[in-house]
Amino acid sequence: MERRMLIAGNWKMNGLQKARKEVADLLALQGGKMPSMFDVLLCPPATLVADMVRDAGASGLAIGGQDCHHADHGAHTGDIAASMLKDAGAAYVIVGHSERRADHGESNAQVKAKAEAAIAAGLIAIVCVGETLAEREAGQAFDVVGKQVDGSLPEGADGQNCVLAYEPVWAIGTGKVATPEDIAAMHAHIRAKLEKAGGGILANARILYGGSVKPSNAEQIFALRDVDGGLIGGASLKAADFSAIIDASKSL
Ligand code: PEP
């Protein structure tokens, strides 16, 4: 089955109301519509989700959250439920980003529970995995990422409701990009795991690469075997850069 590419932007903790202009600019740069041959997503801070859903309108630009709680509701001050993101119009939610794993000590089991909550709420879960520099230098990258995939994959996931994102921690926000060989090798490793998981129903889940993707390297990275698009931080904040990444992907 042909996998549909996904170009996803993660704004992290960046964006006030005035940042919504980037959505208007992105739509203008793309002629009012996202390309029909792949999926485009922006994940702003939770405060902007509902507004950006309205801004995106019928353009085909999907909006997502950056995290959700594993519970549907309750006494969890400051947290947000997957059903709330869905209610605000989100279509996706990122879970297990390395910044959440590091800043909030999120374990694979917690990430898995969040992804399950996302799927139960009708969202597509983007489950992030990736090794640190120390782990890569110690030759543990495949083992670490393999364990993260095994431990974080939600029950009930299939190729439609679950996306994996491989993001080497040392490549996030650093300007350092993994080599094409390293990206291809890790994506093949993850693909092999997905082919076995859940009796094969995840075989066709998309695997994104994340880590300093920009207009100048997007095409080369996205053309690699088993790379089904990207999760993009810094370069998704400015409409011109994100639009250039979308444009670079059109020839693939
Ligand atoms: C990210 O936020 O997941 C990310 C990959 O960031 P950047 O593109 O800035 O490295």
mmCIF file of C-alpha atoms and ligand atoms in Angstrom:
data_model
loop_
_atom_site.group_PDB
_atom_site.id
_atom_site.type_symbol
_atom_site.label_atom_id
_atom_site.label_comp_id
_atom_site.label_asym_id
_atom_site.label_seq_id
_atom_site.Cartn_x
_atom_site.Cartn_y
_atom_site.Cartn_z
ATOM 1 C CA MET A 1 0.000 0.000 0.000
ATOM 2 C CA GLU A 2 1.264 3.448 -0.911
ATOM 3 C CA ARG A 3 1.977 5.547 2.187
ATOM 4 C CA ARG A 4 0.885 9.183 2.137
ATOM 5 C CA MET A 5 3.647 11.542 3.130
ATOM 6 C CA LEU A 6 3.101 13.767 6.182
ATOM 7 C CA ILE A 7 4.845 17.110 6.595
ATOM 8 C CA ALA A 8 4.292 18.079 10.244
ATOM 9 C CA GLY A 9 5.342 21.255 12.051
ATOM 10 C CA ASN A 10 5.891 21.409 15.801
ATOM 11 C CA TRP A 11 5.799 24.971 17.131
ATOM 12 C CA LYS A 12 6.725 23.826 20.649
ATOM 13 C CA MET A 13 6.176 26.607 23.245
ATOM 14 C CA ASN A 14 6.220 29.351 20.613
ATOM 15 C CA GLY A 15 3.316 31.391 19.337
ATOM 16 C CA LEU A 16 1.046 34.175 20.516
ATOM 17 C CA GLN A 17 -2.089 35.283 18.678
ATOM 18 C CA LYS A 18 0.001 37.324 16.261
ATOM 19 C CA ALA A 19 1.728 34.119 15.091
ATOM 20 C CA ARG A 20 -1.521 33.143 13.366
ATOM 21 C CA LYS A 21 -0.340 35.398 10.568
ATOM 22 C CA GLU A 22 2.042 32.571 9.647
ATOM 23 C CA VAL A 23 -0.971 30.386 8.865
ATOM 24 C CA ALA A 24 -2.458 33.070 6.645
ATOM 25 C CA ASP A 25 0.926 33.507 4.949
ATOM 26 C CA LEU A 26 1.335 29.754 4.489
ATOM 27 C CA LEU A 27 -2.091 29.487 2.885
ATOM 28 C CA ALA A 28 -1.277 32.422 0.607
ATOM 29 C CA LEU A 29 2.056 30.878 -0.398
ATOM 30 C CA GLN A 30 0.318 27.579 -1.184
ATOM 31 C CA GLY A 31 -2.460 29.185 -3.199
ATOM 32 C CA GLY A 32 -5.082 28.693 -0.493
ATOM 33 C CA LYS A 33 -4.857 24.875 -0.504
ATOM 34 C CA MET A 34 -2.403 22.330 0.733
ATOM 35 C CA PRO A 35 -1.101 19.912 -1.920
ATOM 36 C CA SER A 36 -3.485 16.998 -2.369
ATOM 37 C CA MET A 37 -0.734 14.384 -2.708
ATOM 38 C CA PHE A 38 0.336 14.485 0.927
ATOM 39 C CA ASP A 39 -0.769 15.606 4.386
ATOM 40 C CA VAL A 40 0.346 18.860 6.011
ATOM 41 C CA LEU A 41 0.006 19.496 9.749
ATOM 42 C CA LEU A 42 0.878 22.258 12.201
ATOM 43 C CA CYS A 43 0.985 21.612 15.946
ATOM 44 C CA PRO A 44 0.842 24.971 17.752
ATOM 45 C CA PRO A 45 0.609 25.509 21.523
ATOM 46 C CA ALA A 46 -2.760 24.358 22.880
ATOM 47 C CA THR A 47 -3.901 27.981 23.245
ATOM 48 C CA LEU A 48 -3.887 28.383 19.453
ATOM 49 C CA VAL A 49 -5.370 25.054 18.350
ATOM 50 C CA ALA A 50 -9.013 26.143 18.020
ATOM 51 C CA ASP A 51 -8.096 29.453 16.371
ATOM 52 C CA MET A 52 -5.761 27.819 13.903
ATOM 53 C CA VAL A 53 -8.358 25.183 13.041
ATOM 54 C CA ARG A 54 -10.609 28.087 12.047
ATOM 55 C CA ASP A 55 -7.765 29.809 10.194
ATOM 56 C CA ALA A 56 -6.983 26.640 8.249
ATOM 57 C CA GLY A 57 -10.639 26.285 7.243
ATOM 58 C CA ALA A 58 -11.073 23.997 4.247
ATOM 59 C CA SER A 59 -7.482 24.444 3.024
ATOM 60 C CA GLY A 60 -6.518 20.889 3.920
ATOM 61 C CA LEU A 61 -4.024 22.086 6.561
ATOM 62 C CA ALA A 62 -4.510 19.885 9.622
ATOM 63 C CA ILE A 63 -3.932 21.179 13.153
ATOM 64 C CA GLY A 64 -2.690 19.084 16.067
ATOM 65 C CA GLY A 65 -1.681 19.187 19.706
ATOM 66 C CA GLN A 66 1.801 18.664 21.142
ATOM 67 C CA ASP A 67 0.883 16.421 24.070
ATOM 68 C CA CYS A 68 -2.144 14.993 25.870
ATOM 69 C CA HIS A 69 -2.897 13.362 29.203
ATOM 70 C CA HIS A 70 -3.645 9.639 29.283
ATOM 71 C CA ALA A 71 -6.947 10.226 31.107
ATOM 72 C CA ASP A 72 -10.044 11.573 29.406
ATOM 73 C CA HIS A 73 -10.874 14.055 32.176
ATOM 74 C CA GLY A 74 -10.325 14.612 35.890
ATOM 75 C CA ALA A 75 -8.166 16.223 38.545
ATOM 76 C CA HIS A 76 -5.007 16.873 36.502
ATOM 77 C CA THR A 77 -4.386 20.588 36.802
ATOM 78 C CA GLY A 78 -2.667 22.071 33.790
ATOM 79 C CA ASP A 79 -3.024 18.996 31.603
ATOM 80 C CA ILE A 80 -5.055 18.623 28.463
ATOM 81 C CA ALA A 81 -7.095 15.591 27.402
ATOM 82 C CA ALA A 82 -7.002 14.150 23.910
ATOM 83 C CA SER A 83 -10.776 14.579 23.723
ATOM 84 C CA MET A 84 -10.316 18.330 24.390
ATOM 85 C CA LEU A 85 -7.911 18.626 21.476
ATOM 86 C CA LYS A 86 -10.361 16.709 19.315
ATOM 87 C CA ASP A 87 -13.161 18.977 20.498
ATOM 88 C CA ALA A 88 -11.056 22.007 19.476
ATOM 89 C CA GLY A 89 -10.760 20.562 15.972
ATOM 90 C CA ALA A 90 -7.354 18.907 16.182
ATOM 91 C CA ALA A 91 -6.719 15.872 14.014
ATOM 92 C CA TYR A 92 -3.367 14.734 15.436
ATOM 93 C CA VAL A 93 -1.389 14.881 18.651
ATOM 94 C CA ILE A 94 2.355 14.431 19.203
ATOM 95 C CA VAL A 95 3.213 12.191 22.162
ATOM 96 C CA GLY A 96 6.558 11.280 23.691
ATOM 97 C CA HIS A 97 8.539 14.120 22.133
ATOM 98 C CA SER A 98 12.085 13.932 23.524
ATOM 99 C CA GLU A 99 11.581 17.328 25.197
ATOM 100 C CA ARG A 100 8.632 15.883 27.148
ATOM 101 C CA ARG A 101 10.518 12.688 27.893
ATOM 102 C CA ALA A 102 13.402 14.824 29.252
ATOM 103 C CA ASP A 103 11.537 17.748 30.872
ATOM 104 C CA HIS A 104 8.727 15.678 32.392
ATOM 105 C CA GLY A 105 10.414 12.303 32.794
ATOM 106 C CA GLU A 106 7.852 10.606 30.577
ATOM 107 C CA SER A 107 8.407 6.857 30.326
ATOM 108 C CA ASN A 108 7.588 4.604 27.403
ATOM 109 C CA ALA A 109 4.610 3.283 29.360
ATOM 110 C CA GLN A 110 3.254 6.819 29.842
ATOM 111 C CA VAL A 111 3.789 7.651 26.183
ATOM 112 C CA LYS A 112 1.945 4.473 25.235
ATOM 113 C CA ALA A 113 -0.987 5.392 27.511
ATOM 114 C CA LYS A 114 -1.136 8.881 25.987
ATOM 115 C CA ALA A 115 -1.097 7.464 22.467
ATOM 116 C CA GLU A 116 -3.913 5.086 23.413
ATOM 117 C CA ALA A 117 -5.929 8.006 24.783
ATOM 118 C CA ALA A 118 -5.291 9.918 21.552
ATOM 119 C CA ILE A 119 -6.539 7.060 19.402
ATOM 120 C CA ALA A 120 -9.556 6.523 21.658
ATOM 121 C CA ALA A 121 -10.435 10.212 21.195
ATOM 122 C CA GLY A 122 -10.254 9.865 17.420
ATOM 123 C CA LEU A 123 -6.891 11.580 16.946
ATOM 124 C CA ILE A 124 -3.899 10.311 15.012
ATOM 125 C CA ALA A 125 -1.033 9.780 17.477
ATOM 126 C CA ILE A 126 2.478 10.794 16.428
ATOM 127 C CA VAL A 127 4.731 8.741 18.693
ATOM 128 C CA CYS A 128 8.273 10.136 18.963
ATOM 129 C CA VAL A 129 11.377 8.067 19.557
ATOM 130 C CA GLY A 130 15.092 8.834 19.319
ATOM 131 C CA GLU A 131 18.444 8.280 20.968
ATOM 132 C CA THR A 132 20.691 10.796 22.740
ATOM 133 C CA LEU A 133 24.204 11.568 21.527
ATOM 134 C CA ALA A 134 25.712 9.560 24.379
ATOM 135 C CA GLU A 135 23.581 6.562 23.426
ATOM 136 C CA ARG A 136 24.595 6.849 19.764
ATOM 137 C CA GLU A 137 28.267 7.203 20.623
ATOM 138 C CA ALA A 138 28.010 4.153 22.870
ATOM 139 C CA GLY A 139 26.632 2.146 19.929
ATOM 140 C CA GLN A 140 23.222 1.807 21.612
ATOM 141 C CA ALA A 141 21.055 3.776 19.162
ATOM 142 C CA PHE A 142 19.269 0.786 17.605
ATOM 143 C CA ASP A 143 18.709 -0.865 20.946
ATOM 144 C CA VAL A 144 17.376 2.326 22.600
ATOM 145 C CA VAL A 145 15.061 3.226 19.734
ATOM 146 C CA GLY A 146 13.903 -0.388 19.403
ATOM 147 C CA LYS A 147 12.944 -0.434 23.090
ATOM 148 C CA GLN A 148 11.166 2.919 22.764
ATOM 149 C CA VAL A 149 9.159 1.617 19.806
ATOM 150 C CA ASP A 150 8.264 -1.613 21.609
ATOM 151 C CA GLY A 151 7.371 0.206 24.834
ATOM 152 C CA SER A 152 5.524 3.197 23.378
ATOM 153 C CA LEU A 153 3.390 1.656 20.671
ATOM 154 C CA PRO A 154 -0.278 1.946 21.627
ATOM 155 C CA GLU A 155 -2.672 -0.985 21.690
ATOM 156 C CA GLY A 156 -5.192 -0.614 18.913
ATOM 157 C CA ALA A 157 -2.744 1.211 16.669
ATOM 158 C CA ASP A 158 -2.874 0.675 12.948
ATOM 159 C CA GLY A 159 -1.375 2.279 9.882
ATOM 160 C CA GLN A 160 -4.039 4.994 9.901
ATOM 161 C CA ASN A 161 -4.242 6.122 13.512
ATOM 162 C CA CYS A 162 -0.577 5.952 14.456
ATOM 163 C CA VAL A 163 2.541 7.631 13.036
ATOM 164 C CA LEU A 164 6.093 7.121 14.305
ATOM 165 C CA ALA A 165 8.616 9.955 14.364
ATOM 166 C CA TYR A 166 12.323 9.141 14.603
ATOM 167 C CA GLU A 167 14.078 12.157 16.072
ATOM 168 C CA PRO A 168 17.678 11.722 17.192
ATOM 169 C CA VAL A 169 17.787 13.980 20.266
ATOM 170 C CA TRP A 170 21.166 15.433 19.280
ATOM 171 C CA ALA A 171 19.733 16.600 15.936
ATOM 172 C CA ILE A 172 16.764 18.506 17.384
ATOM 173 C CA GLY A 173 17.217 22.253 17.234
ATOM 174 C CA THR A 174 20.980 21.900 16.824
ATOM 175 C CA GLY A 175 21.408 22.285 13.068
ATOM 176 C CA LYS A 176 23.021 18.815 13.062
ATOM 177 C CA VAL A 177 21.297 16.334 10.795
ATOM 178 C CA ALA A 178 21.767 12.577 10.874
ATOM 179 C CA THR A 179 23.456 11.259 7.730
ATOM 180 C CA PRO A 180 21.188 9.796 5.031
ATOM 181 C CA GLU A 181 22.745 6.384 5.774
ATOM 182 C CA ASP A 182 21.981 6.642 9.500
ATOM 183 C CA ILE A 183 18.431 7.854 8.859
ATOM 184 C CA ALA A 184 17.751 5.080 6.341
ATOM 185 C CA ALA A 185 19.200 2.432 8.650
ATOM 186 C CA MET A 186 17.128 3.545 11.639
ATOM 187 C CA HIS A 187 13.931 3.845 9.614
ATOM 188 C CA ALA A 188 14.495 0.321 8.254
ATOM 189 C CA HIS A 189 14.977 -0.877 11.841
ATOM 190 C CA ILE A 190 11.707 0.764 12.914
ATOM 191 C CA ARG A 191 9.881 -0.501 9.810
ATOM 192 C CA ALA A 192 10.973 -4.062 10.609
ATOM 193 C CA LYS A 193 9.543 -3.666 14.122
ATOM 194 C CA LEU A 194 6.277 -2.238 12.810
ATOM 195 C CA GLU A 195 5.923 -5.110 10.350
ATOM 196 C CA LYS A 196 5.914 -7.530 13.274
ATOM 197 C CA ALA A 197 3.850 -5.415 15.696
ATOM 198 C CA GLY A 198 0.177 -6.204 16.218
ATOM 199 C CA GLY A 199 0.139 -9.035 13.703
ATOM 200 C CA GLY A 200 1.366 -6.714 10.960
ATOM 201 C CA ILE A 201 -1.385 -4.110 11.152
ATOM 202 C CA LEU A 202 1.226 -1.408 11.698
ATOM 203 C CA ALA A 203 3.324 -2.477 8.718
ATOM 204 C CA ASN A 204 2.218 0.563 6.775
ATOM 205 C CA ALA A 205 2.347 3.178 9.521
ATOM 206 C CA ARG A 206 4.206 6.266 8.442
ATOM 207 C CA ILE A 207 7.658 6.952 9.876
ATOM 208 C CA LEU A 208 8.720 10.603 9.955
ATOM 209 C CA TYR A 209 12.251 11.922 10.416
ATOM 210 C CA GLY A 210 12.801 14.896 12.699
ATOM 211 C CA GLY A 211 15.916 16.848 13.549
ATOM 212 C CA SER A 212 16.961 20.107 11.888
ATOM 213 C CA VAL A 213 14.942 19.535 8.708
ATOM 214 C CA LYS A 214 14.967 22.693 6.595
ATOM 215 C CA PRO A 215 14.163 23.710 3.023
ATOM 216 C CA SER A 216 17.681 22.861 1.848
ATOM 217 C CA ASN A 217 17.740 19.262 3.105
ATOM 218 C CA ALA A 218 14.065 18.207 3.158
ATOM 219 C CA GLU A 219 13.921 16.728 -0.325
ATOM 220 C CA GLN A 220 17.022 14.587 0.168
ATOM 221 C CA ILE A 221 15.785 13.269 3.529
ATOM 222 C CA PHE A 222 12.188 12.641 2.487
ATOM 223 C CA ALA A 223 13.349 10.764 -0.622
ATOM 224 C CA LEU A 224 15.010 8.100 1.549
ATOM 225 C CA ARG A 225 13.417 4.681 1.690
ATOM 226 C CA ASP A 226 11.044 4.292 4.657
ATOM 227 C CA VAL A 227 11.003 8.037 5.341
ATOM 228 C CA ASP A 228 7.392 9.160 4.982
ATOM 229 C CA GLY A 229 7.850 12.838 5.724
ATOM 230 C CA GLY A 230 9.130 14.939 8.568
ATOM 231 C CA LEU A 231 8.470 16.415 11.987
ATOM 232 C CA ILE A 232 9.840 19.918 11.780
ATOM 233 C CA GLY A 233 10.478 22.286 14.665
ATOM 234 C CA GLY A 234 12.306 25.556 14.012
ATOM 235 C CA ALA A 235 11.667 25.642 10.275
ATOM 236 C CA SER A 236 7.894 25.299 10.783
ATOM 237 C CA LEU A 237 7.647 28.608 12.653
ATOM 238 C CA LYS A 238 8.018 30.775 9.586
ATOM 239 C CA ALA A 239 5.540 30.335 6.750
ATOM 240 C CA ALA A 240 8.210 30.930 4.095
ATOM 241 C CA ASP A 241 10.420 28.091 5.397
ATOM 242 C CA PHE A 242 7.576 25.654 5.991
ATOM 243 C CA SER A 243 6.107 26.436 2.592
ATOM 244 C CA ALA A 244 9.524 25.852 0.986
ATOM 245 C CA ILE A 245 9.686 22.440 2.672
ATOM 246 C CA ILE A 246 6.234 21.637 1.319
ATOM 247 C CA ASP A 247 7.346 22.761 -2.138
ATOM 248 C CA ALA A 248 10.523 20.674 -1.943
ATOM 249 C CA SER A 249 8.345 17.634 -1.218
ATOM 250 C CA LYS A 250 6.101 18.069 -4.228
ATOM 251 C CA SER A 251 8.549 16.439 -6.605
ATOM 252 C CA LEU A 252 8.769 13.232 -4.540
HETATM 253 C C1 PEP B 1 11.163 18.924 16.717
HETATM 254 O O1 PEP B 1 10.682 19.862 17.318
HETATM 255 O O2 PEP B 1 10.643 17.830 16.820
HETATM 256 C C2 PEP B 1 12.329 19.154 15.865
HETATM 257 C C3 PEP B 1 12.750 18.186 15.098
HETATM 258 O O3 PEP B 1 12.908 20.409 15.920
HETATM 259 P P1 PEP B 1 13.952 21.026 14.864
HETATM 260 O O4 PEP B 1 13.368 20.809 13.487
HETATM 261 O O5 PEP B 1 14.029 22.464 15.221
HETATM 262 O O6 PEP B 1 15.244 20.299 15.005
#
